[in-house]
Amino acid sequence: MPNLPLSPIRTGGRSVRFFDQHLDVDGLSFNIRRSDRRKTLQITVERSGELVILAPPEATESELVEFVQEKLLWVHTKLEEKARLQRRAPVKEFVDGEGFLYLGKSYRLRLVDRQLVDLTLKNGRFCLRTASVHRGREVFISWYIRKAQAWFEKQTLQHSNRMDVNINEVKVQDLGFRWGSFGSEGRVSFHWKAALLPPRIAQYIIIHELAHAHHPDHSAKFWIKVEQHLPDWRARKEWLAENGMQVEGL
Ligand SMILES: [Zn+2]
């Protein structure tokens, strides 16, 4: 019975409500994910803004509440930071001179009357057919998907050999708030927006997903695996957290 309050608790004047799968504190809603593998409590702020408490199975309600209260300032800081980064994301216009990213480089747009295809990248310029401007976003997304498919397939196969992972399918699509996902039977997916990132950052996403073939969670063992193949993963991960949102303005 999710979404049914189990026990209303009042502590220190804060409003706390407990549900089967989530906990509301001070107007913030935390999803609770319990796992046998966890030994300690942890709060994460997902890219979507979702707040998650990772907890060992035996953690009690009052332990969870206490932990959240200790971390409230940190959570608010994280959420503000996220909002700030999102505000920075520019909204693209399909006009001459607008810059569009591909593999970390910005290319200016030129509208052209005569062109057989909707969009090309040549001589350092994106050329968009004037007749296609009204569906510019759609045209760019399908261009990115096509380019990213080839790029990610090649890169993923190279890294999967080094990391001893069997890959059956590489798919590029809209993954919402995730950069990548690793599914069963060696199916790996990437968000088309990853084609806008610098190659070294996109490589971090690939290695991250491939490491999930060995460890499905984000445990210490998982990060050791990532580090074996990408010693400077930390800097790349930070870059992505700080700058990744900027590619979302399309
Ligand atoms: Zn992951």
Short mmCIF file of N, CA and C in Angstrom, two decimals, residues 2-172:
data_model
loop_
_atom_site.label_atom_id
_atom_site.label_comp_id
_atom_site.label_asym_id
_atom_site.label_seq_id
_atom_site.Cartn_x
_atom_site.Cartn_y
_atom_site.Cartn_z
N PRO A 2 1.42 1.61 -1.09
CA PRO A 2 2.21 2.84 -1.11
C PRO A 2 1.30 4.06 -0.94
N ASN A 3 1.92 5.18 -0.64
CA ASN A 3 1.20 6.46 -0.50
C ASN A 3 0.21 6.49 0.65
N LEU A 4 0.30 5.55 1.53
CA LEU A 4 -0.57 5.58 2.69
C LEU A 4 0.28 5.94 3.90
N PRO A 5 -0.08 7.00 4.61
CA PRO A 5 0.76 7.39 5.75
C PRO A 5 0.81 6.28 6.79
N LEU A 6 2.02 5.91 7.19
CA LEU A 6 2.14 4.87 8.20
C LEU A 6 2.09 5.45 9.60
N SER A 7 2.89 6.49 9.79
CA SER A 7 2.91 7.07 11.13
C SER A 7 3.30 8.53 11.08
N PRO A 8 2.39 9.42 11.38
CA PRO A 8 2.77 10.84 11.40
C PRO A 8 3.70 11.10 12.59
N ILE A 9 4.80 11.77 12.33
CA ILE A 9 5.77 12.04 13.40
C ILE A 9 6.01 13.54 13.43
N ARG A 10 6.09 14.11 14.62
CA ARG A 10 6.49 15.52 14.69
C ARG A 10 7.76 15.61 15.50
N THR A 11 8.78 16.16 14.87
CA THR A 11 10.03 16.30 15.61
C THR A 11 10.57 17.70 15.41
N GLY A 12 10.90 18.34 16.50
CA GLY A 12 11.52 19.66 16.45
C GLY A 12 10.73 20.68 15.64
N GLY A 13 9.41 20.55 15.61
CA GLY A 13 8.59 21.55 14.93
C GLY A 13 8.54 21.36 13.43
N ARG A 14 9.31 20.41 12.90
CA ARG A 14 9.27 20.18 11.46
C ARG A 14 8.10 19.26 11.12
N SER A 15 7.61 19.45 9.91
CA SER A 15 6.54 18.57 9.48
C SER A 15 7.12 17.34 8.82
N VAL A 16 6.83 16.19 9.39
CA VAL A 16 7.37 14.94 8.85
C VAL A 16 6.21 13.98 8.63
N ARG A 17 6.12 13.44 7.45
CA ARG A 17 5.10 12.43 7.20
C ARG A 17 5.75 11.20 6.61
N PHE A 18 5.38 10.05 7.12
CA PHE A 18 5.98 8.82 6.66
C PHE A 18 5.02 8.05 5.78
N PHE A 19 5.51 7.58 4.65
CA PHE A 19 4.71 6.71 3.80
C PHE A 19 5.49 5.42 3.62
N ASP A 20 4.84 4.46 3.03
CA ASP A 20 5.47 3.17 2.83
C ASP A 20 6.78 3.31 2.06
N GLN A 21 6.71 4.02 0.94
CA GLN A 21 7.87 4.12 0.06
C GLN A 21 8.52 5.49 0.08
N HIS A 22 7.88 6.44 0.75
CA HIS A 22 8.54 7.74 0.81
C HIS A 22 8.26 8.51 2.08
N LEU A 23 9.04 9.55 2.22
CA LEU A 23 9.04 10.31 3.46
C LEU A 23 9.00 11.79 3.08
N ASP A 24 8.06 12.54 3.68
CA ASP A 24 7.98 13.98 3.42
C ASP A 24 8.55 14.74 4.61
N VAL A 25 9.53 15.58 4.34
CA VAL A 25 10.09 16.41 5.41
C VAL A 25 10.16 17.85 4.91
N ASP A 26 9.51 18.75 5.63
CA ASP A 26 9.58 20.17 5.27
C ASP A 26 9.19 20.43 3.81
N GLY A 27 8.20 19.74 3.33
CA GLY A 27 7.76 19.97 1.95
C GLY A 27 8.61 19.26 0.90
N LEU A 28 9.65 18.57 1.34
CA LEU A 28 10.46 17.79 0.39
C LEU A 28 10.04 16.33 0.48
N SER A 29 9.92 15.69 -0.69
CA SER A 29 9.50 14.31 -0.70
C SER A 29 10.67 13.39 -1.08
N PHE A 30 10.98 12.46 -0.20
CA PHE A 30 12.11 11.55 -0.44
C PHE A 30 11.57 10.15 -0.75
N ASN A 31 12.04 9.54 -1.82
CA ASN A 31 11.70 8.14 -2.07
C ASN A 31 12.69 7.27 -1.31
N ILE A 32 12.17 6.25 -0.68
CA ILE A 32 13.03 5.36 0.11
C ILE A 32 13.33 4.11 -0.70
N ARG A 33 14.61 3.84 -0.89
CA ARG A 33 14.99 2.60 -1.57
C ARG A 33 15.85 1.77 -0.64
N ARG A 34 15.30 0.67 -0.22
CA ARG A 34 16.04 -0.21 0.68
C ARG A 34 16.75 -1.29 -0.13
N SER A 35 17.95 -1.62 0.31
CA SER A 35 18.69 -2.66 -0.39
C SER A 35 19.52 -3.48 0.59
N ASP A 36 19.54 -4.78 0.36
CA ASP A 36 20.33 -5.67 1.22
C ASP A 36 21.81 -5.34 1.18
N ARG A 37 22.22 -4.76 0.06
CA ARG A 37 23.65 -4.49 -0.10
C ARG A 37 24.11 -3.25 0.66
N ARG A 38 23.15 -2.44 1.10
CA ARG A 38 23.55 -1.18 1.76
C ARG A 38 23.84 -1.38 3.23
N LYS A 39 24.90 -0.69 3.70
CA LYS A 39 25.22 -0.76 5.12
C LYS A 39 24.91 0.58 5.80
N THR A 40 24.94 1.66 5.02
CA THR A 40 24.75 2.99 5.60
C THR A 40 23.65 3.75 4.85
N LEU A 41 23.21 4.85 5.47
CA LEU A 41 22.20 5.70 4.83
C LEU A 41 22.86 6.69 3.89
N GLN A 42 22.17 6.97 2.80
CA GLN A 42 22.70 7.98 1.87
C GLN A 42 21.54 8.68 1.19
N ILE A 43 21.70 9.99 0.95
CA ILE A 43 20.68 10.73 0.20
C ILE A 43 21.28 11.10 -1.15
N THR A 44 20.50 10.91 -2.21
CA THR A 44 20.97 11.38 -3.51
C THR A 44 19.91 12.30 -4.12
N VAL A 45 20.41 13.29 -4.87
CA VAL A 45 19.52 14.16 -5.64
C VAL A 45 19.72 13.77 -7.10
N GLU A 46 18.70 13.16 -7.67
CA GLU A 46 18.81 12.66 -9.05
C GLU A 46 18.78 13.83 -10.03
N ARG A 47 19.18 13.55 -11.27
CA ARG A 47 19.16 14.60 -12.29
C ARG A 47 17.76 15.15 -12.49
N SER A 48 16.77 14.31 -12.29
CA SER A 48 15.38 14.74 -12.47
C SER A 48 14.92 15.63 -11.32
N GLY A 49 15.75 15.72 -10.26
CA GLY A 49 15.36 16.46 -9.06
C GLY A 49 14.75 15.54 -8.01
N GLU A 50 14.57 14.27 -8.38
CA GLU A 50 14.02 13.30 -7.43
C GLU A 50 14.98 13.12 -6.25
N LEU A 51 14.41 13.09 -5.04
CA LEU A 51 15.23 12.89 -3.85
C LEU A 51 15.09 11.44 -3.41
N VAL A 52 16.21 10.80 -3.17
CA VAL A 52 16.17 9.37 -2.83
C VAL A 52 16.98 9.13 -1.56
N ILE A 53 16.40 8.33 -0.66
CA ILE A 53 17.17 7.87 0.50
C ILE A 53 17.51 6.40 0.25
N LEU A 54 18.79 6.10 0.21
CA LEU A 54 19.22 4.71 0.08
C LEU A 54 19.45 4.20 1.49
N ALA A 55 18.84 3.07 1.79
CA ALA A 55 18.87 2.62 3.18
C ALA A 55 19.04 1.12 3.26
N PRO A 56 19.72 0.67 4.33
CA PRO A 56 19.75 -0.78 4.58
C PRO A 56 18.36 -1.24 5.01
N PRO A 57 18.03 -2.52 4.83
CA PRO A 57 16.67 -2.99 5.11
C PRO A 57 16.23 -2.73 6.55
N GLU A 58 17.19 -2.76 7.48
CA GLU A 58 16.80 -2.69 8.89
C GLU A 58 16.68 -1.26 9.43
N ALA A 59 16.98 -0.25 8.61
CA ALA A 59 16.92 1.13 9.11
C ALA A 59 15.50 1.47 9.55
N THR A 60 15.39 2.07 10.74
CA THR A 60 14.05 2.37 11.27
C THR A 60 13.57 3.72 10.77
N GLU A 61 12.27 3.96 10.92
CA GLU A 61 11.69 5.22 10.49
C GLU A 61 12.36 6.40 11.17
N SER A 62 12.59 6.29 12.47
CA SER A 62 13.16 7.45 13.16
C SER A 62 14.62 7.67 12.75
N GLU A 63 15.32 6.61 12.41
CA GLU A 63 16.69 6.78 11.88
C GLU A 63 16.66 7.54 10.56
N LEU A 64 15.69 7.19 9.72
CA LEU A 64 15.58 7.86 8.43
C LEU A 64 15.27 9.35 8.63
N VAL A 65 14.32 9.63 9.51
CA VAL A 65 13.91 11.02 9.75
C VAL A 65 15.10 11.82 10.29
N GLU A 66 15.80 11.25 11.24
CA GLU A 66 16.94 11.92 11.84
C GLU A 66 18.02 12.22 10.80
N PHE A 67 18.26 11.23 9.95
CA PHE A 67 19.28 11.38 8.91
C PHE A 67 18.89 12.50 7.93
N VAL A 68 17.63 12.50 7.53
CA VAL A 68 17.17 13.53 6.60
C VAL A 68 17.32 14.91 7.23
N GLN A 69 16.97 15.02 8.51
CA GLN A 69 17.06 16.33 9.16
C GLN A 69 18.50 16.83 9.24
N GLU A 70 19.41 15.90 9.48
CA GLU A 70 20.83 16.28 9.50
C GLU A 70 21.28 16.81 8.14
N LYS A 71 20.69 16.26 7.08
CA LYS A 71 21.16 16.56 5.73
C LYS A 71 20.34 17.62 5.02
N LEU A 72 19.34 18.20 5.70
CA LEU A 72 18.42 19.11 5.02
C LEU A 72 19.13 20.28 4.34
N LEU A 73 20.10 20.85 5.02
CA LEU A 73 20.80 22.01 4.47
C LEU A 73 21.52 21.60 3.17
N TRP A 74 22.16 20.46 3.23
CA TRP A 74 22.87 19.94 2.04
C TRP A 74 21.88 19.72 0.89
N VAL A 75 20.71 19.14 1.21
CA VAL A 75 19.71 18.86 0.17
C VAL A 75 19.24 20.17 -0.47
N HIS A 76 18.95 21.17 0.37
CA HIS A 76 18.50 22.46 -0.17
C HIS A 76 19.58 23.10 -1.04
N THR A 77 20.82 23.00 -0.61
CA THR A 77 21.92 23.56 -1.40
C THR A 77 22.01 22.88 -2.75
N LYS A 78 21.89 21.56 -2.76
CA LYS A 78 21.93 20.77 -4.00
C LYS A 78 20.80 21.17 -4.95
N LEU A 79 19.60 21.33 -4.38
CA LEU A 79 18.44 21.66 -5.21
C LEU A 79 18.58 23.06 -5.81
N GLU A 80 19.12 23.98 -5.02
CA GLU A 80 19.33 25.35 -5.52
C GLU A 80 20.35 25.36 -6.65
N GLU A 81 21.41 24.58 -6.44
CA GLU A 81 22.47 24.46 -7.45
C GLU A 81 21.89 23.91 -8.76
N LYS A 82 21.05 22.91 -8.63
CA LYS A 82 20.43 22.30 -9.80
C LYS A 82 19.55 23.32 -10.54
N ALA A 83 18.78 24.08 -9.76
CA ALA A 83 17.90 25.09 -10.36
C ALA A 83 18.74 26.14 -11.08
N ARG A 84 19.87 26.52 -10.48
CA ARG A 84 20.75 27.53 -11.06
C ARG A 84 21.31 27.03 -12.41
N LEU A 85 21.74 25.77 -12.42
CA LEU A 85 22.30 25.21 -13.65
C LEU A 85 21.24 25.11 -14.74
N GLN A 86 20.02 24.76 -14.32
CA GLN A 86 18.95 24.62 -15.31
C GLN A 86 18.60 25.98 -15.91
N ARG A 87 18.63 27.03 -15.07
CA ARG A 87 18.31 28.38 -15.57
C ARG A 87 19.30 28.82 -16.63
N ARG A 88 20.53 28.30 -16.53
CA ARG A 88 21.58 28.70 -17.45
C ARG A 88 21.41 28.08 -18.84
N ALA A 89 20.61 26.99 -18.90
CA ALA A 89 20.46 26.29 -20.19
C ALA A 89 19.78 27.21 -21.19
N PRO A 90 20.46 27.51 -22.28
CA PRO A 90 19.88 28.44 -23.25
C PRO A 90 18.82 27.75 -24.12
N VAL A 91 17.85 28.52 -24.55
CA VAL A 91 16.86 27.98 -25.48
C VAL A 91 17.31 28.36 -26.89
N LYS A 92 17.43 27.36 -27.75
CA LYS A 92 17.98 27.60 -29.08
C LYS A 92 16.95 28.19 -30.02
N GLU A 93 17.43 29.10 -30.87
CA GLU A 93 16.58 29.63 -31.94
C GLU A 93 17.20 29.21 -33.26
N PHE A 94 16.36 28.91 -34.21
CA PHE A 94 16.87 28.43 -35.50
C PHE A 94 17.03 29.61 -36.45
N VAL A 95 18.01 30.45 -36.09
CA VAL A 95 18.30 31.65 -36.89
C VAL A 95 19.79 31.68 -37.23
N ASP A 96 20.14 32.43 -38.26
CA ASP A 96 21.54 32.56 -38.66
C ASP A 96 22.40 32.97 -37.48
N GLY A 97 23.50 32.27 -37.29
CA GLY A 97 24.46 32.66 -36.26
C GLY A 97 24.29 31.95 -34.93
N GLU A 98 23.15 31.32 -34.71
CA GLU A 98 22.95 30.58 -33.46
C GLU A 98 23.96 29.44 -33.38
N GLY A 99 24.49 29.18 -32.17
CA GLY A 99 25.48 28.12 -32.02
C GLY A 99 24.84 26.80 -31.60
N PHE A 100 25.26 25.71 -32.22
CA PHE A 100 24.79 24.37 -31.84
C PHE A 100 25.99 23.48 -31.58
N LEU A 101 25.87 22.67 -30.52
CA LEU A 101 26.99 21.82 -30.13
C LEU A 101 26.99 20.48 -30.86
N TYR A 102 28.17 20.00 -31.14
CA TYR A 102 28.34 18.61 -31.55
C TYR A 102 29.71 18.14 -31.05
N LEU A 103 29.72 17.07 -30.27
CA LEU A 103 30.93 16.55 -29.63
C LEU A 103 31.76 17.66 -28.97
N GLY A 104 31.06 18.51 -28.24
CA GLY A 104 31.73 19.50 -27.41
C GLY A 104 32.13 20.78 -28.12
N LYS A 105 31.95 20.84 -29.43
CA LYS A 105 32.32 22.06 -30.16
C LYS A 105 31.04 22.76 -30.61
N SER A 106 31.09 24.09 -30.62
CA SER A 106 29.93 24.85 -31.06
C SER A 106 30.10 25.25 -32.52
N TYR A 107 29.07 25.03 -33.30
CA TYR A 107 29.09 25.39 -34.72
C TYR A 107 27.94 26.36 -34.98
N ARG A 108 28.22 27.41 -35.76
CA ARG A 108 27.17 28.39 -36.06
C ARG A 108 26.22 27.85 -37.11
N LEU A 109 25.00 28.31 -37.00
CA LEU A 109 23.96 27.87 -37.94
C LEU A 109 23.87 28.84 -39.11
N ARG A 110 23.69 28.28 -40.28
CA ARG A 110 23.40 29.11 -41.46
C ARG A 110 22.15 28.54 -42.13
N LEU A 111 21.22 29.41 -42.42
CA LEU A 111 20.01 28.96 -43.11
C LEU A 111 20.29 29.02 -44.61
N VAL A 112 19.97 27.95 -45.29
CA VAL A 112 20.25 27.89 -46.73
C VAL A 112 18.97 27.53 -47.49
N ASP A 113 18.83 28.11 -48.67
CA ASP A 113 17.62 27.84 -49.46
C ASP A 113 17.73 26.55 -50.24
N ARG A 114 18.91 26.35 -50.82
CA ARG A 114 19.05 25.16 -51.67
C ARG A 114 19.90 24.10 -50.98
N GLN A 115 19.23 23.04 -50.58
CA GLN A 115 19.94 21.92 -49.97
C GLN A 115 19.03 20.70 -50.07
N LEU A 116 19.60 19.57 -50.43
CA LEU A 116 18.77 18.39 -50.65
C LEU A 116 18.26 17.79 -49.34
N VAL A 117 19.10 17.87 -48.29
CA VAL A 117 18.70 17.31 -47.00
C VAL A 117 18.38 18.44 -46.03
N ASP A 118 17.70 18.09 -44.93
CA ASP A 118 17.30 19.11 -43.96
C ASP A 118 18.49 19.82 -43.32
N LEU A 119 19.49 19.02 -42.95
CA LEU A 119 20.59 19.57 -42.15
C LEU A 119 21.91 18.91 -42.50
N THR A 120 22.95 19.73 -42.63
CA THR A 120 24.29 19.18 -42.82
C THR A 120 25.25 19.95 -41.91
N LEU A 121 26.39 19.31 -41.64
CA LEU A 121 27.48 20.01 -40.95
C LEU A 121 28.66 19.97 -41.91
N LYS A 122 28.97 21.13 -42.48
CA LYS A 122 30.11 21.16 -43.40
C LYS A 122 30.86 22.48 -43.28
N ASN A 123 32.15 22.40 -43.47
CA ASN A 123 33.03 23.57 -43.34
C ASN A 123 32.79 24.33 -42.03
N GLY A 124 32.59 23.57 -40.96
CA GLY A 124 32.44 24.20 -39.66
C GLY A 124 31.13 24.93 -39.45
N ARG A 125 30.11 24.62 -40.25
CA ARG A 125 28.80 25.27 -40.10
C ARG A 125 27.69 24.24 -40.18
N PHE A 126 26.67 24.45 -39.34
CA PHE A 126 25.44 23.69 -39.55
C PHE A 126 24.64 24.43 -40.61
N CYS A 127 24.23 23.73 -41.65
CA CYS A 127 23.39 24.33 -42.68
C CYS A 127 22.00 23.71 -42.62
N LEU A 128 21.02 24.54 -42.28
CA LEU A 128 19.64 24.08 -42.14
C LEU A 128 18.83 24.66 -43.30
N ARG A 129 18.11 23.80 -43.97
CA ARG A 129 17.28 24.23 -45.08
C ARG A 129 16.19 25.18 -44.54
N THR A 130 16.05 26.33 -45.16
CA THR A 130 15.08 27.33 -44.69
C THR A 130 13.68 26.73 -44.57
N ALA A 131 13.33 25.88 -45.53
CA ALA A 131 11.99 25.27 -45.52
C ALA A 131 11.79 24.33 -44.33
N SER A 132 12.88 23.98 -43.62
CA SER A 132 12.77 23.04 -42.50
C SER A 132 12.86 23.75 -41.15
N VAL A 133 12.97 25.08 -41.17
CA VAL A 133 13.17 25.82 -39.93
C VAL A 133 12.03 25.59 -38.93
N HIS A 134 10.81 25.50 -39.45
CA HIS A 134 9.65 25.38 -38.55
C HIS A 134 9.69 24.07 -37.74
N ARG A 135 10.45 23.07 -38.25
CA ARG A 135 10.62 21.85 -37.45
C ARG A 135 12.11 21.64 -37.14
N GLY A 136 12.77 22.77 -36.83
CA GLY A 136 14.21 22.75 -36.60
C GLY A 136 14.65 21.81 -35.48
N ARG A 137 13.90 21.82 -34.40
CA ARG A 137 14.28 21.01 -33.25
C ARG A 137 14.27 19.52 -33.62
N GLU A 138 13.20 19.13 -34.26
CA GLU A 138 13.03 17.73 -34.69
C GLU A 138 14.16 17.33 -35.66
N VAL A 139 14.48 18.24 -36.57
CA VAL A 139 15.53 17.97 -37.56
C VAL A 139 16.88 17.79 -36.86
N PHE A 140 17.18 18.68 -35.91
CA PHE A 140 18.44 18.57 -35.18
C PHE A 140 18.49 17.27 -34.39
N ILE A 141 17.39 16.93 -33.71
CA ILE A 141 17.39 15.72 -32.88
C ILE A 141 17.64 14.48 -33.74
N SER A 142 17.00 14.41 -34.91
CA SER A 142 17.23 13.19 -35.71
C SER A 142 18.65 13.18 -36.28
N TRP A 143 19.22 14.36 -36.54
CA TRP A 143 20.63 14.42 -36.96
C TRP A 143 21.54 13.92 -35.83
N TYR A 144 21.27 14.41 -34.61
CA TYR A 144 22.09 13.99 -33.46
C TYR A 144 21.97 12.49 -33.23
N ILE A 145 20.76 11.95 -33.33
CA ILE A 145 20.55 10.52 -33.09
C ILE A 145 21.37 9.71 -34.10
N ARG A 146 21.32 10.13 -35.36
CA ARG A 146 22.03 9.40 -36.41
C ARG A 146 23.54 9.43 -36.17
N LYS A 147 24.04 10.62 -35.89
CA LYS A 147 25.49 10.76 -35.66
C LYS A 147 25.91 10.01 -34.40
N ALA A 148 25.12 10.17 -33.35
CA ALA A 148 25.47 9.56 -32.06
C ALA A 148 25.44 8.04 -32.17
N GLN A 149 24.52 7.52 -32.94
CA GLN A 149 24.42 6.05 -33.10
C GLN A 149 25.75 5.49 -33.60
N ALA A 150 26.29 6.10 -34.64
CA ALA A 150 27.54 5.61 -35.21
C ALA A 150 28.69 5.81 -34.22
N TRP A 151 28.73 6.99 -33.61
CA TRP A 151 29.83 7.31 -32.70
C TRP A 151 29.83 6.40 -31.47
N PHE A 152 28.64 6.24 -30.87
CA PHE A 152 28.56 5.44 -29.64
C PHE A 152 28.77 3.96 -29.91
N GLU A 153 28.30 3.49 -31.08
CA GLU A 153 28.53 2.08 -31.41
C GLU A 153 30.03 1.78 -31.46
N LYS A 154 30.74 2.63 -32.17
CA LYS A 154 32.18 2.42 -32.35
C LYS A 154 32.91 2.48 -31.01
N GLN A 155 32.63 3.54 -30.26
CA GLN A 155 33.30 3.72 -28.97
C GLN A 155 32.95 2.62 -27.97
N THR A 156 31.67 2.25 -27.93
CA THR A 156 31.23 1.25 -26.97
C THR A 156 31.90 -0.09 -27.25
N LEU A 157 32.00 -0.45 -28.53
CA LEU A 157 32.62 -1.73 -28.86
C LEU A 157 34.09 -1.73 -28.46
N GLN A 158 34.78 -0.62 -28.71
CA GLN A 158 36.19 -0.54 -28.30
C GLN A 158 36.35 -0.71 -26.79
N HIS A 159 35.56 0.05 -26.04
CA HIS A 159 35.69 -0.02 -24.58
C HIS A 159 35.21 -1.36 -24.03
N SER A 160 34.18 -1.94 -24.66
CA SER A 160 33.65 -3.20 -24.14
C SER A 160 34.69 -4.32 -24.27
N ASN A 161 35.51 -4.27 -25.31
CA ASN A 161 36.58 -5.26 -25.42
C ASN A 161 37.56 -5.13 -24.27
N ARG A 162 37.96 -3.88 -24.00
CA ARG A 162 38.92 -3.65 -22.92
C ARG A 162 38.33 -4.01 -21.56
N MET A 163 37.02 -3.81 -21.42
CA MET A 163 36.40 -4.01 -20.10
C MET A 163 35.77 -5.38 -19.96
N ASP A 164 35.95 -6.22 -21.01
CA ASP A 164 35.45 -7.59 -20.97
C ASP A 164 33.93 -7.64 -20.75
N VAL A 165 33.23 -6.89 -21.58
CA VAL A 165 31.76 -6.86 -21.49
C VAL A 165 31.20 -7.27 -22.85
N ASN A 166 30.21 -8.15 -22.82
CA ASN A 166 29.54 -8.54 -24.07
C ASN A 166 28.41 -7.57 -24.39
N ILE A 167 28.49 -6.97 -25.57
CA ILE A 167 27.47 -6.01 -25.97
C ILE A 167 26.65 -6.59 -27.10
N ASN A 168 25.33 -6.58 -26.95
CA ASN A 168 24.46 -7.07 -28.03
C ASN A 168 23.78 -5.94 -28.79
N GLU A 169 23.61 -4.81 -28.11
CA GLU A 169 22.91 -3.72 -28.79
C GLU A 169 23.33 -2.38 -28.20
N VAL A 170 23.57 -1.43 -29.09
CA VAL A 170 23.83 -0.05 -28.67
C VAL A 170 22.70 0.79 -29.26
N LYS A 171 22.01 1.50 -28.39
CA LYS A 171 20.85 2.26 -28.86
C LYS A 171 20.99 3.72 -28.43
N VAL A 172 20.66 4.63 -29.32
CA VAL A 172 20.66 6.05 -28.97
C VAL A 172 19.22 6.53 -29.03
#
